[in-house]
mmCIF file of C-alpha atoms in Angstrom:
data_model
loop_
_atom_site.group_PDB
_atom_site.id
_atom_site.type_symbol
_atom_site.label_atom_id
_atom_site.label_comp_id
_atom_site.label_asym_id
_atom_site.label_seq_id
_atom_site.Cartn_x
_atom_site.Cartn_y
_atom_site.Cartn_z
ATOM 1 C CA UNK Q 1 -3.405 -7.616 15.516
ATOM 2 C CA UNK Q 2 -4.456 -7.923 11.527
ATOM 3 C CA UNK Q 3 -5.997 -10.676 10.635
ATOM 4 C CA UNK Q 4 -5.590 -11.617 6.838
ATOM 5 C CA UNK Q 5 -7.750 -14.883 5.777
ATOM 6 C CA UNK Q 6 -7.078 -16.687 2.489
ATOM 7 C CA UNK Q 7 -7.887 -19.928 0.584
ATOM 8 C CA UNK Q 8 -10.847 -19.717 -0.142
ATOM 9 C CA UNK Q 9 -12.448 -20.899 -3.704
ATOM 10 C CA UNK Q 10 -14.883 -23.111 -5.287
ATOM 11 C CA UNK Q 11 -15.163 -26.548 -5.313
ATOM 12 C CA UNK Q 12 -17.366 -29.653 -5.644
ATOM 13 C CA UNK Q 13 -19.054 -30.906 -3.554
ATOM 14 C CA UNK Q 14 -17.180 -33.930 -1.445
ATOM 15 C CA UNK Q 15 -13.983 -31.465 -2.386
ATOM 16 C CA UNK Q 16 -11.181 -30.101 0.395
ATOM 17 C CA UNK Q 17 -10.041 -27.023 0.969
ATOM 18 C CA UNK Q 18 -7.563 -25.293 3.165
ATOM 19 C CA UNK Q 19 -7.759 -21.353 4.543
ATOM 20 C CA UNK Q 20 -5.094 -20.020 6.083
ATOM 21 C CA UNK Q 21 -5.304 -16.670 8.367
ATOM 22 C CA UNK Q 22 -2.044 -14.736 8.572
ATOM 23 C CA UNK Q 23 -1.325 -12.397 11.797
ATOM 24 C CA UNK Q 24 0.756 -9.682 11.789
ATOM 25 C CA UNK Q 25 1.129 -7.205 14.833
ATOM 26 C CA UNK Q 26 1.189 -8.150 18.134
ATOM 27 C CA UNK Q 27 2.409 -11.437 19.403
ATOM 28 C CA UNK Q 28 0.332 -14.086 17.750
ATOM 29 C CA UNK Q 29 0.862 -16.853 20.522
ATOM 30 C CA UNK Q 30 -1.217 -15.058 23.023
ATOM 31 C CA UNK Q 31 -4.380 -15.097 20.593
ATOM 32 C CA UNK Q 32 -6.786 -17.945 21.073
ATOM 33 C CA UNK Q 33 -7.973 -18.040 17.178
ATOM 34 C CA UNK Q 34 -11.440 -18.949 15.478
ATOM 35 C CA UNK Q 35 -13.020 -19.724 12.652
ATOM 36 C CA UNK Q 36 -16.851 -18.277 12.153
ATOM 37 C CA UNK Q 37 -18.858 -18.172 8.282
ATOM 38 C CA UNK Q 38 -22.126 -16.531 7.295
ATOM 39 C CA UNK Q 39 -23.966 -17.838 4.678
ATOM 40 C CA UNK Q 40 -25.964 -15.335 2.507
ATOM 41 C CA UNK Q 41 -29.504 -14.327 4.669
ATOM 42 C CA UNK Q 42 -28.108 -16.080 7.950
ATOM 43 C CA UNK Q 43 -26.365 -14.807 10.833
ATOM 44 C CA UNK Q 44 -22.723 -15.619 11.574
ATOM 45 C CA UNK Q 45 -21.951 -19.161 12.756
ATOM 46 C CA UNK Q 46 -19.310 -20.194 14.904
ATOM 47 C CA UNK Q 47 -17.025 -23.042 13.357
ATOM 48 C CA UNK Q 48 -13.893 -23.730 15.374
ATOM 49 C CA UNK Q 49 -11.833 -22.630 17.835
ATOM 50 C CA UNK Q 50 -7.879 -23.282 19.041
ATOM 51 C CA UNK Q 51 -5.960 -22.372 22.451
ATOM 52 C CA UNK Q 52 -3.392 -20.428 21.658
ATOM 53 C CA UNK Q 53 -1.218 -22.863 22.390
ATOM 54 C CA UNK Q 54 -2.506 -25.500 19.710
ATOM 55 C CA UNK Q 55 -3.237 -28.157 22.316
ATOM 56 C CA UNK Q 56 -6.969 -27.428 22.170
ATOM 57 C CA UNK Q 57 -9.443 -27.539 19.776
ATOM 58 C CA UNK Q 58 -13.373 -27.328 19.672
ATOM 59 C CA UNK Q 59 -15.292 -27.944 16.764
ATOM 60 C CA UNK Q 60 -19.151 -27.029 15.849
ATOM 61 C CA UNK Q 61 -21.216 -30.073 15.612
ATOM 62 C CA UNK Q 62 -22.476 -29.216 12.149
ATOM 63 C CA UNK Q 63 -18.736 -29.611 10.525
ATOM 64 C CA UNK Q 64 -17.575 -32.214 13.790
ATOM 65 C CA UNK Q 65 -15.549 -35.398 11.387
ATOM 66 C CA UNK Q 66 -15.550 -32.913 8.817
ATOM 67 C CA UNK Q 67 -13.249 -29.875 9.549
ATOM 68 C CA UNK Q 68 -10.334 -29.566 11.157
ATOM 69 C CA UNK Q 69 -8.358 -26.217 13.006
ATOM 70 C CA UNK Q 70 -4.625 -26.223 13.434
ATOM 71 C CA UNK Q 71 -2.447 -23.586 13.701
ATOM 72 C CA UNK Q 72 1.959 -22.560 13.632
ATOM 73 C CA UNK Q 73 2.773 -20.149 16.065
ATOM 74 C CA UNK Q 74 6.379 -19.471 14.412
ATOM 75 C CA UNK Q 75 4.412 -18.787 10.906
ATOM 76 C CA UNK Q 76 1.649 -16.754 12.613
ATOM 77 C CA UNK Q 77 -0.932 -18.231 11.178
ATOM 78 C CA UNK Q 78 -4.087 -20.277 11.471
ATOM 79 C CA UNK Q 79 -5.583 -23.172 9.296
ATOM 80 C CA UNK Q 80 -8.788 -24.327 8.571
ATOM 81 C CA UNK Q 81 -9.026 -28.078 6.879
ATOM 82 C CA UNK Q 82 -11.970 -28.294 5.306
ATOM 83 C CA UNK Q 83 -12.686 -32.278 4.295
ATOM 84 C CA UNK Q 84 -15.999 -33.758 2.551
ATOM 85 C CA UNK Q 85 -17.462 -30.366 1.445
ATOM 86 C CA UNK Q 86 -21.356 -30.125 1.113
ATOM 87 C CA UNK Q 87 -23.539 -27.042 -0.613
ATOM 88 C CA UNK Q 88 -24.368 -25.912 2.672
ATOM 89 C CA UNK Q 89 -20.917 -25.009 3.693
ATOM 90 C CA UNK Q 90 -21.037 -22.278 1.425
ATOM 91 C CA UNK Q 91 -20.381 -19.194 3.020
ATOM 92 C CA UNK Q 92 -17.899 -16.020 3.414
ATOM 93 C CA UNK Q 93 -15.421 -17.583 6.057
ATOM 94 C CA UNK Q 94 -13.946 -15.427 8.750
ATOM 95 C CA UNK Q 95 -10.971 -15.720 11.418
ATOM 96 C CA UNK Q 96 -10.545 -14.123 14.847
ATOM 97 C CA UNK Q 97 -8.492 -13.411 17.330
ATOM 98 C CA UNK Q 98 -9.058 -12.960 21.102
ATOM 99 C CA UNK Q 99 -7.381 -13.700 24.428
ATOM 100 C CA UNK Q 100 -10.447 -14.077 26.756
ATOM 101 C CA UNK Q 101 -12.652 -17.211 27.248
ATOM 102 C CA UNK Q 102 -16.376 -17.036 26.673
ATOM 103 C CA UNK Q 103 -19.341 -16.071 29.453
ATOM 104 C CA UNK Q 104 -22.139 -18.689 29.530
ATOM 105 C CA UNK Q 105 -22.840 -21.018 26.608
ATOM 106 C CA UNK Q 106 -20.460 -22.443 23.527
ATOM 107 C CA UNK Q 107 -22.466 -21.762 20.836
ATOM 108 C CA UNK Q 108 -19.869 -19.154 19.894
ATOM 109 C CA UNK Q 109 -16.896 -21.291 20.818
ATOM 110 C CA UNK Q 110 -14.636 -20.774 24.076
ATOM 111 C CA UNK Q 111 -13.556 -17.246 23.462
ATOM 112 C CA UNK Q 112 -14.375 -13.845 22.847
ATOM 113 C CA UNK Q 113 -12.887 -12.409 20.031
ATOM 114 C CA UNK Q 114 -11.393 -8.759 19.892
ATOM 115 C CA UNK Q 115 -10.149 -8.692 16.134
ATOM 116 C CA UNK Q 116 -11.743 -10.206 12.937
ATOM 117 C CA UNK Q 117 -9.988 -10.854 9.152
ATOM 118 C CA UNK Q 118 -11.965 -9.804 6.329
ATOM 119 C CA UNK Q 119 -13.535 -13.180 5.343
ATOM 120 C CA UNK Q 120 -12.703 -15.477 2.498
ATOM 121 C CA UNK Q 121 -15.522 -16.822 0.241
ATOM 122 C CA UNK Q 122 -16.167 -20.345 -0.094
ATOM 123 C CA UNK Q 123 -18.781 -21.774 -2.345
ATOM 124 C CA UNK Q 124 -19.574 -25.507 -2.610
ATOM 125 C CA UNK Q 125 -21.419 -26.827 -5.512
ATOM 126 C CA UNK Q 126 -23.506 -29.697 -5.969
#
């Protein structure tokens, strides 16, 4: 599957934004999708995470209240809501697709991910 992520901008701080991350290829329903960033000099963080149903979600506690994951299987694509925006935030923002759950602990999310769009930057200013 190709991931393509998009939406990404900059905004003020206490802003919203949305990113979307189109699939194309295989049959996007049987993906369980995530969102990770990386902020410049840091490693990748995990974000959020969907079943590839929809009916699950689990969020990082740094963005928990904050962002949201939802996604339309018939559209084949994934969406990141992004509410009360803070400097930190600020980082290239990445999606991913996998269909197996995760070994061990969460701090990656629920799933291990086989395929990764290119990232979409988002910068938050104060």
């Amino acid at each position: 599957v190709q991931l393509q992520a998009s939406g990404g901008g900059l905004v003020q701080t206490g802003g919203s934004l949305r990113l979307s991350c189109a699939a194309s290829g295989r049959t996007f329903s049987i993906y369980h999708m995530g969102w990770f960033r990386q902020a410049p000099g840091k490693e990748r963080e995990f974000v959020v995470d969907i079943s590839r149903s929809g009916g699950s979600t689990y969020v990082a506690d740094s963005v928990k209240g904050r962002f949201t994951i939802s996604r339309d299987n018939a559209k084949n694509t994934v969406y990141l809501i992004m509410n009360s925006l803070k400097p930190e935030d600020t980082a290239v923002y990445f999606c991913a697709a996998g269909t197996r759950l995760a070994l061990g602990t969460l701090v990656a999310g629920r799933y291990e991910y086989d395929y990764w769009g290119q990232g979409t930057q988002v910068t938050v200013s104060s």
